[in-house]
Coordinates of C-alpha atoms in Angstrom, one line a residue:
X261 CA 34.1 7.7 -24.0
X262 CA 30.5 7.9 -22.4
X263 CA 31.1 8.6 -18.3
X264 CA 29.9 6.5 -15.7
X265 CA 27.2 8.3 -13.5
X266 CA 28.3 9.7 -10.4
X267 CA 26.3 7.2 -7.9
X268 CA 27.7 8.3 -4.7
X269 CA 28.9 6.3 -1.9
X270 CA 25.6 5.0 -0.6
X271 CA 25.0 2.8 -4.2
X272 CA 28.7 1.5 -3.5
X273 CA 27.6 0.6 0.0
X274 CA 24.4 -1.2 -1.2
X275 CA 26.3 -3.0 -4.0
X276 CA 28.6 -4.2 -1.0
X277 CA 25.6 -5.3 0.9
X278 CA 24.3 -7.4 -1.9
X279 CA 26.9 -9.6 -2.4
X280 CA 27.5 -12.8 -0.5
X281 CA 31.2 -12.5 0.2
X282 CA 32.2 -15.9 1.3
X283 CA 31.8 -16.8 -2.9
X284 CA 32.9 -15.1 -6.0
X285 CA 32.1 -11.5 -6.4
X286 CA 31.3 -9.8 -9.3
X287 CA 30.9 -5.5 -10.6
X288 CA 30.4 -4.0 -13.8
X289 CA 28.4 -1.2 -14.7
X290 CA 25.5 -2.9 -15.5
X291 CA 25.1 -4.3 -11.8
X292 CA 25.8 -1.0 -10.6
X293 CA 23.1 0.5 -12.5
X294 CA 20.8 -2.4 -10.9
X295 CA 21.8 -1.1 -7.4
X296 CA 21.2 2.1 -8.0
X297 CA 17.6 1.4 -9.1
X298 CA 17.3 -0.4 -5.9
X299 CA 18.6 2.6 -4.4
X300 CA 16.1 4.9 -5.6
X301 CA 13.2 2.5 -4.9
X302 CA 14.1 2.4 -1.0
X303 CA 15.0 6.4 -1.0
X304 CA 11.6 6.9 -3.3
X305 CA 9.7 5.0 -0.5
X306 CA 11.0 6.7 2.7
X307 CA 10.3 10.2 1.3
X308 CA 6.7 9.0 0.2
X309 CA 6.6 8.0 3.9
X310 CA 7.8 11.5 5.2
X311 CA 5.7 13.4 3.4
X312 CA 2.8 11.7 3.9
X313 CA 3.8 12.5 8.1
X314 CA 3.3 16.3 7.4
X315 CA 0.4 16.8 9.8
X316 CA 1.3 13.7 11.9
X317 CA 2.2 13.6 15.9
X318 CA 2.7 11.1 17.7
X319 CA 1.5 12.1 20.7
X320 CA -1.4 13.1 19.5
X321 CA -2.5 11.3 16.8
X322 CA -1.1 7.4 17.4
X323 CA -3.8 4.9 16.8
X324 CA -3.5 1.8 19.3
X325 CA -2.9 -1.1 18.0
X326 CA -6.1 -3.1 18.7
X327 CA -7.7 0.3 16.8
X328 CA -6.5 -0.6 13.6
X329 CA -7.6 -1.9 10.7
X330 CA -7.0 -5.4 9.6
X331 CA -4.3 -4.4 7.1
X332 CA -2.7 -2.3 9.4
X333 CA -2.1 -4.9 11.7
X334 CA -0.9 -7.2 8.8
X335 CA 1.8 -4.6 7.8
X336 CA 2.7 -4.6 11.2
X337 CA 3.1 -7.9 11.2
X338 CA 5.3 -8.4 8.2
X339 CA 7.3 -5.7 9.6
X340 CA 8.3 -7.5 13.1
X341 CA 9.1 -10.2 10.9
X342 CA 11.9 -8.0 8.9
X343 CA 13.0 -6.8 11.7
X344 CA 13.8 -10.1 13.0
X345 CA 15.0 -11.7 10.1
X346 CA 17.3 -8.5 9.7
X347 CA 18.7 -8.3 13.2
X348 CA 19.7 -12.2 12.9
X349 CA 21.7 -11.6 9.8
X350 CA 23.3 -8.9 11.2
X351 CA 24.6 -10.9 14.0
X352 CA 25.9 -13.4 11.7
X353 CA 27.2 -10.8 9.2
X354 CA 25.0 -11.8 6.5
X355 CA 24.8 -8.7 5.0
X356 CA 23.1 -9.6 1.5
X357 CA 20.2 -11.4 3.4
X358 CA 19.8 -7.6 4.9
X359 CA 19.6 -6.3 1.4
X360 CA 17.5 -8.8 -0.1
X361 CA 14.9 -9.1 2.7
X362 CA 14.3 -5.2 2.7
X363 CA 14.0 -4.8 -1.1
X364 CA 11.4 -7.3 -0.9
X365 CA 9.6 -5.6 1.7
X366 CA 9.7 -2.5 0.5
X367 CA 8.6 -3.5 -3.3
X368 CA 6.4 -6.5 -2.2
X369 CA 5.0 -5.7 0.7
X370 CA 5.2 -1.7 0.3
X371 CA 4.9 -0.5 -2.9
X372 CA 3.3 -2.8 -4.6
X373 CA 0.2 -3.2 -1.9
X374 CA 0.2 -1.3 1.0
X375 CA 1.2 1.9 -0.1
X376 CA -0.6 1.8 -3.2
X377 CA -3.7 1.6 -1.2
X378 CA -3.3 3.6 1.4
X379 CA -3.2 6.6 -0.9
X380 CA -7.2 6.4 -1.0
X381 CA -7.4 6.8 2.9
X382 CA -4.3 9.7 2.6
X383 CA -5.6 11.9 0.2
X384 CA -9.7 11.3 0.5
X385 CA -10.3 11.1 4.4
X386 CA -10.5 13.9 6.2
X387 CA -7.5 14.9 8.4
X388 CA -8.5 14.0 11.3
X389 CA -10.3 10.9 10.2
X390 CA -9.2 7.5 12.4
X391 CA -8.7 5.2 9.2
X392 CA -6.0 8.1 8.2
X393 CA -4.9 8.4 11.2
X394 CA -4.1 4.8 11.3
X395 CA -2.3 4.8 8.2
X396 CA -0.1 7.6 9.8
X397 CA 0.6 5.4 12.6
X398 CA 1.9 2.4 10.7
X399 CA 4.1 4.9 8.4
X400 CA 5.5 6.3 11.7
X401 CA 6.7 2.8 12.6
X402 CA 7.7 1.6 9.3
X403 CA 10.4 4.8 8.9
X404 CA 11.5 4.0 13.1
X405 CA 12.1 0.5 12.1
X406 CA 13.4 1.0 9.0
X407 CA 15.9 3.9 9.4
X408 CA 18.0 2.2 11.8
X409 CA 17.9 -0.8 10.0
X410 CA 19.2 0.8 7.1
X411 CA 21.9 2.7 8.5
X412 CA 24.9 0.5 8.9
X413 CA 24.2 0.1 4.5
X414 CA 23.3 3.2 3.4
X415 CA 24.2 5.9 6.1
X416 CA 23.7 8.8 3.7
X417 CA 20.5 8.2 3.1
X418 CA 18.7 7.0 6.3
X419 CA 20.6 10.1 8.3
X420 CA 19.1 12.5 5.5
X421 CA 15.5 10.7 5.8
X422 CA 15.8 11.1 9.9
X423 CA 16.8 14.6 9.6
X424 CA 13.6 15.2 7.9
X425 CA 11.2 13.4 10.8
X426 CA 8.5 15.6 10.6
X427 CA 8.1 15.7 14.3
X428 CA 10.4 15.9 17.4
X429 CA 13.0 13.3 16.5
X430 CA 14.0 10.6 19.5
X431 CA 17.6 11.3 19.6
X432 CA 19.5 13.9 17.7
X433 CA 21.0 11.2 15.2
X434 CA 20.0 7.6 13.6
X435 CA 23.4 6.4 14.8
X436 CA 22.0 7.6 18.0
X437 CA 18.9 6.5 18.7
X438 CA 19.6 2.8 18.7
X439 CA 17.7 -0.6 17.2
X440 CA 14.4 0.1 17.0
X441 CA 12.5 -2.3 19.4
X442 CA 9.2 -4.0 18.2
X443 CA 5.9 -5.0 20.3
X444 CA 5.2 -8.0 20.7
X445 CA 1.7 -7.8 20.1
X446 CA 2.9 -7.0 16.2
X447 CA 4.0 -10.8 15.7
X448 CA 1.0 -12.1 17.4
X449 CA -1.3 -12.0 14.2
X450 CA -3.5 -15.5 14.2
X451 CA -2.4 -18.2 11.6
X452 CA -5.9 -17.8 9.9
X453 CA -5.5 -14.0 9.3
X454 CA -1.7 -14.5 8.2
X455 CA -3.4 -17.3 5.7
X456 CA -6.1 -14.5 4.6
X457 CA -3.6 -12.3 3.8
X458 CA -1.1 -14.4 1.7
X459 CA -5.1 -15.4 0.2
X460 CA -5.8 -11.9 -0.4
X461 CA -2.4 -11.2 -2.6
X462 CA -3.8 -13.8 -5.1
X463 CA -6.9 -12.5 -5.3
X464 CA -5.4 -9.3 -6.0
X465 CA -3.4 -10.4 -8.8
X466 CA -5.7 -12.3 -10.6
X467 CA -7.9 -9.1 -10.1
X468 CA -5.2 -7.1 -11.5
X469 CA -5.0 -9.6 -14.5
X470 CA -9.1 -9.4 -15.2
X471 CA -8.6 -5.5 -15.0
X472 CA -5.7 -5.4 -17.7
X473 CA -7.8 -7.3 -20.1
X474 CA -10.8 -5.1 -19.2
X475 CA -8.3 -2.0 -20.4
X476 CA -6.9 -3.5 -23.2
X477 CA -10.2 -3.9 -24.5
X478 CA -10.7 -0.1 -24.0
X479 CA -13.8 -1.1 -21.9
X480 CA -12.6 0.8 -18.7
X481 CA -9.8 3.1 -18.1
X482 CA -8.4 3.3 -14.8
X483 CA -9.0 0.8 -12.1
X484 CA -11.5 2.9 -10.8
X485 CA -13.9 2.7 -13.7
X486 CA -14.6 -1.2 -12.8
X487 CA -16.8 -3.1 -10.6
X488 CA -15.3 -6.1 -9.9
X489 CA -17.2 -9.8 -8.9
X490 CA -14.8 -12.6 -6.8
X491 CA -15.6 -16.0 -6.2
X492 CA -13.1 -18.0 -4.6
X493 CA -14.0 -21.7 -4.8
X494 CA -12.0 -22.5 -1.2
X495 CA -14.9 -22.4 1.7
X496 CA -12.5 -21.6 4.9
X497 CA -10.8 -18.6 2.2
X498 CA -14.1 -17.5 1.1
X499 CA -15.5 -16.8 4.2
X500 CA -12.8 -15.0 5.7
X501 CA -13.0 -13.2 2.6
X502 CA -16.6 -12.2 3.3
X503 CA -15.9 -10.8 6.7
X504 CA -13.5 -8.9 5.7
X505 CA -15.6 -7.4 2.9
X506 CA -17.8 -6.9 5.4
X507 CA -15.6 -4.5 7.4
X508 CA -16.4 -0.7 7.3
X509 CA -13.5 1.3 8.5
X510 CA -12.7 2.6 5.2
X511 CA -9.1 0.1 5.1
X512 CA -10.4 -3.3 4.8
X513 CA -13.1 -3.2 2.4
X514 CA -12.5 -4.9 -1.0
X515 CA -12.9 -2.1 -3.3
X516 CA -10.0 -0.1 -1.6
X517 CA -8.0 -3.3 -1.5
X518 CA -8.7 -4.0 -5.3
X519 CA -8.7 0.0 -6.0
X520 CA -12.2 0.1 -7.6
X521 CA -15.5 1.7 -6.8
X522 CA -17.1 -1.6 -6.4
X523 CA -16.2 -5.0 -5.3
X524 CA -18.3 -7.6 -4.8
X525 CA -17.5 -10.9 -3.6
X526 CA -20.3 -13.5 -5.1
X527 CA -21.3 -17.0 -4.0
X528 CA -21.8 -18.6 -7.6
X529 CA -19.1 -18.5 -10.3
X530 CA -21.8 -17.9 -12.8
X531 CA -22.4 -14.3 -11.3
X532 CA -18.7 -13.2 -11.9
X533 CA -18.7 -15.2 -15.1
X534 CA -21.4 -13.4 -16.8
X535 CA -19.4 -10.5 -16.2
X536 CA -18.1 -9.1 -19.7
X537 CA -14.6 -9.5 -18.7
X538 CA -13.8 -12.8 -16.6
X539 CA -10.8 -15.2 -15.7
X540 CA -10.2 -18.2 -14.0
X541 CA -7.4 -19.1 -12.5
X542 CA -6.8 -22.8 -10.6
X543 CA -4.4 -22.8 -7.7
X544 CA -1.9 -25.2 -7.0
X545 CA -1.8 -25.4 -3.4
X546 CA 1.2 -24.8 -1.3
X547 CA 3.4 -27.5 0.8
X548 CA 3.5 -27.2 4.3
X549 CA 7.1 -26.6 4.4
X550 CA 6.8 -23.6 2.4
X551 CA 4.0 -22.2 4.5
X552 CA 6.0 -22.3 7.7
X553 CA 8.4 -19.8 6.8
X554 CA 7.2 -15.7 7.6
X555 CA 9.9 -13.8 5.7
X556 CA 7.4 -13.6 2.8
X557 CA 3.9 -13.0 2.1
X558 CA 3.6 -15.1 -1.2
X559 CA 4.7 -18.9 -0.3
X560 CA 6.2 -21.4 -2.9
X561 CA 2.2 -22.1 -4.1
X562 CA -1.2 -20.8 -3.4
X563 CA -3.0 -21.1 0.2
X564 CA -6.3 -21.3 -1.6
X565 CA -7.4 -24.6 -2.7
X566 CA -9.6 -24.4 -6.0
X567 CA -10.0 -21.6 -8.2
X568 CA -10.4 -17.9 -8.0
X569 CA -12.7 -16.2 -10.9
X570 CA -12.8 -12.5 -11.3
X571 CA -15.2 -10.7 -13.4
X572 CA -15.2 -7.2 -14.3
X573 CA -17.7 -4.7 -15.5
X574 CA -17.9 -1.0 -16.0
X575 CA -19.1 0.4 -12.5
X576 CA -22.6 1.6 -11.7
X577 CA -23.5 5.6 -11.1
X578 CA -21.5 8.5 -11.5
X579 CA -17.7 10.2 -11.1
X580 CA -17.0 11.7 -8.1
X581 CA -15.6 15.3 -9.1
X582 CA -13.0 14.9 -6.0
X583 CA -12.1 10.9 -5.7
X584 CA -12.7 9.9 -8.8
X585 CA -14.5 7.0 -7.5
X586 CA -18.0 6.0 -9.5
X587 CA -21.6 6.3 -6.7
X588 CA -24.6 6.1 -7.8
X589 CA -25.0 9.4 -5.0
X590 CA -23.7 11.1 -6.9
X591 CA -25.5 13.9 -8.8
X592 CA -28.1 13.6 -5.9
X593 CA -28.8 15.8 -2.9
X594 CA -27.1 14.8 0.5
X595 CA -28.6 14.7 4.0
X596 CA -27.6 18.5 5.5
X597 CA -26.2 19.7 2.5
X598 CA -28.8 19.7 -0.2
X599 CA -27.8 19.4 -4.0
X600 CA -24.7 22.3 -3.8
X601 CA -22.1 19.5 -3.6
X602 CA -24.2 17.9 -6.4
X603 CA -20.7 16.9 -8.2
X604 CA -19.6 14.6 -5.3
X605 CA -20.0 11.3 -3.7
X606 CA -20.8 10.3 -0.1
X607 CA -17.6 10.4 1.1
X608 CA -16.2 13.8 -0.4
X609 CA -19.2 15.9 0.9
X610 CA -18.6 15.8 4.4
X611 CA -14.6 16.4 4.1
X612 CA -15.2 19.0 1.4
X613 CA -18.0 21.0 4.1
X614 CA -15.6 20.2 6.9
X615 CA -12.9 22.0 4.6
X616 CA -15.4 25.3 4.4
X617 CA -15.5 24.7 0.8
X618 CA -18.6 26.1 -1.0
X619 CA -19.2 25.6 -5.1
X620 CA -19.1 28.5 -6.8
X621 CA -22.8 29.7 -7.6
X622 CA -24.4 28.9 -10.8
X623 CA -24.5 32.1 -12.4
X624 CA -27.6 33.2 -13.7
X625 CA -28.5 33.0 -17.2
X626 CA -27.9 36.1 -19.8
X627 CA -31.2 38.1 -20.6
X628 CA -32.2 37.7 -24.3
X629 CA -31.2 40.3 -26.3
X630 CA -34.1 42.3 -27.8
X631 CA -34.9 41.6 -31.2
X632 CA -33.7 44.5 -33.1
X633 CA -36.6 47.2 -34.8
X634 CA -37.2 47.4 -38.1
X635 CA -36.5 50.9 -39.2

């Protein structure tokens, strides 16, 4: 007979977690399996979040709060919630509430969004640069909140993951170091840019949706190959939309939101309509009762009013050699640098001379051969 996998102690743990005890209570291999894929998402996330810590102190490197980004802040945000919800079911030894609120945070909120995005800023900034920086900073708080918070389910795996801090750890142990307090200032995100937010995970999907027909059709490739047109029928959305567009600190702008190399957010339909590519999709708005409620970004209906339309087209200019990201700078010469980074955009050529990096020469071309003498 076929062997069940060894899944360690931690998955038992979790499964235990999971359950609401106070009912019927069921196990089989097939739920186990479940829990271990839940397992590996959470253990997948924290080591994506310590690695991405290498070069990271906090003593030297934490952002303040009112330096970061809007999304930053938002991830903050959503984070003191957790951390509130959790710490109330602990106390009432609602244990499955834990497990459920945290695997919604880390595949809603985390992987799924923030994490996804923040790769641009990660990889593509310079080291030093304050949108990375940033980033850094809200990792660092999302592993001290979560670790602890984690510990009492799975004490395997958050011990390992402190162990690993990349930086002077607080106290010797998890078990140690206590629950990890949260700032006020985190839960004191405006109603309007909660609203945008919960907006802006819409938008995204029905982006993602445009995209998938886009690729299906073999017109682009990856995400990056698009330039993407919104127009979001809802006024008070819209124009927080537009400011946020706006923003240029390398986080909030729509094109790394929507991971393209251009996004564009119209004023008439017909411009994203005329797009190759387009969809429509009407909203059903939200009641206020299901609005109220902060332990999820996406309430029981839309907070847009109207439609959203997304069009997509193939994206103006030229690969960048190093982000892959389409400019119409690139192949032309840059201020200070002249045309040797000729294969890079904007962005890359100041990181990559930063870096000390210099293209290899062209070499010169072969003499021509003489043409052989007749005897």
């Amino acid at each position: 007979a076929k062997k069940a996998p060894p899944y360690g102690a931690d998955v038992l743990r979790m499964w235990v977690a999971s359950v609401d005890y106070t009912s019927d209570v069921m196990i089989g291999s097939g739920i186990l399996k479940q829990t271990a894929d839940v397992y590996r998402k959470v253990r997948g996330t924290l080591r994506f979040l310590l690695g991405s810590l290498s070069d990271y102190k906090p003593e030297q490197h934490a952002v303040p709060y009112a330096a970061l980004p809007a999304i930053d802040r938002y991830v903050l945000f959503r984070l003191s919630a957790l951390m509130t919800e959790v710490a109330q079911a602990y106390e009432t030894y609602q244990f499955y509430r834990i497990f459920q609120s945290i695997q919604r945070f880390v595949v809603v909120d985390l992987s799924n969004f923030y994490l996804d995005v923040a790769k641009d800023r990660l990889y593509i900034r310079g080291a030093e640069d304050p949108s990375r920086r940033a980033c850094q900073t809200v990792m660092d708080a999302l592993l001290r909140c979560l670790l602890p918070a984690l510990a009492p389910l799975v004490p395997h795996m958050a011990e390992d993951a402190w162990l690993n801090l990349p930086y002077s750890r607080p106290a010797a142990s998890v078990f140690q170091a206590g629950w990890a307090g949260v700032p006020p200032e985190w839960a004191s995100l405006q109603k309007d840019d909660v609203t945008l937010w919960s907006a802006l995970y819409e938008v995204r999907d029905a982006v993602n949706s445009t995209l998938e027909k886009a690729r299906m059709a073999r017109a682009i490739g990856a995400s990056l190959e698009a330039r993407v047109k919104v127009h979001v029928s809802d006024p008070a959305i819209a124009a927080q939309l537009a400011k946020l567009a706006a923003a240029s600190n390398g986080a909030d702008e729509l094109r790394y939101l929507f991971i393209v190399s251009q996004a564009e957010l119209v004023a008439d339909v017909a411009a994203a309509k005329a797009c190759p590519f387009s969809e429509t999709v009407t909203c059903t708005p939200a009641t206020s009762s299901s609005t109220e409620s902060s332990s999820s970004p996406l309430p029981f209906g839309s907070v847009i009013s109207g439609d959203i339309t997304v069009g997509v087209e193939r994206a103006s200019g030229t690969k960048c050699a190093r982000c892959w990201n389409y400019s119409e700078q690139v192949g032309h010469a840059h201020e200070g640098h002249g045309d040797q980074y000729s294969d890079l955009c904007e962005r890359c050529v100041p990181v990559v001379s930063q870096l000390g990096f210099k293209p290899a020469a062209v070499a010169a071309p072969a003499a021509a051969k003489p043409a052989p003498v007749a005897a």
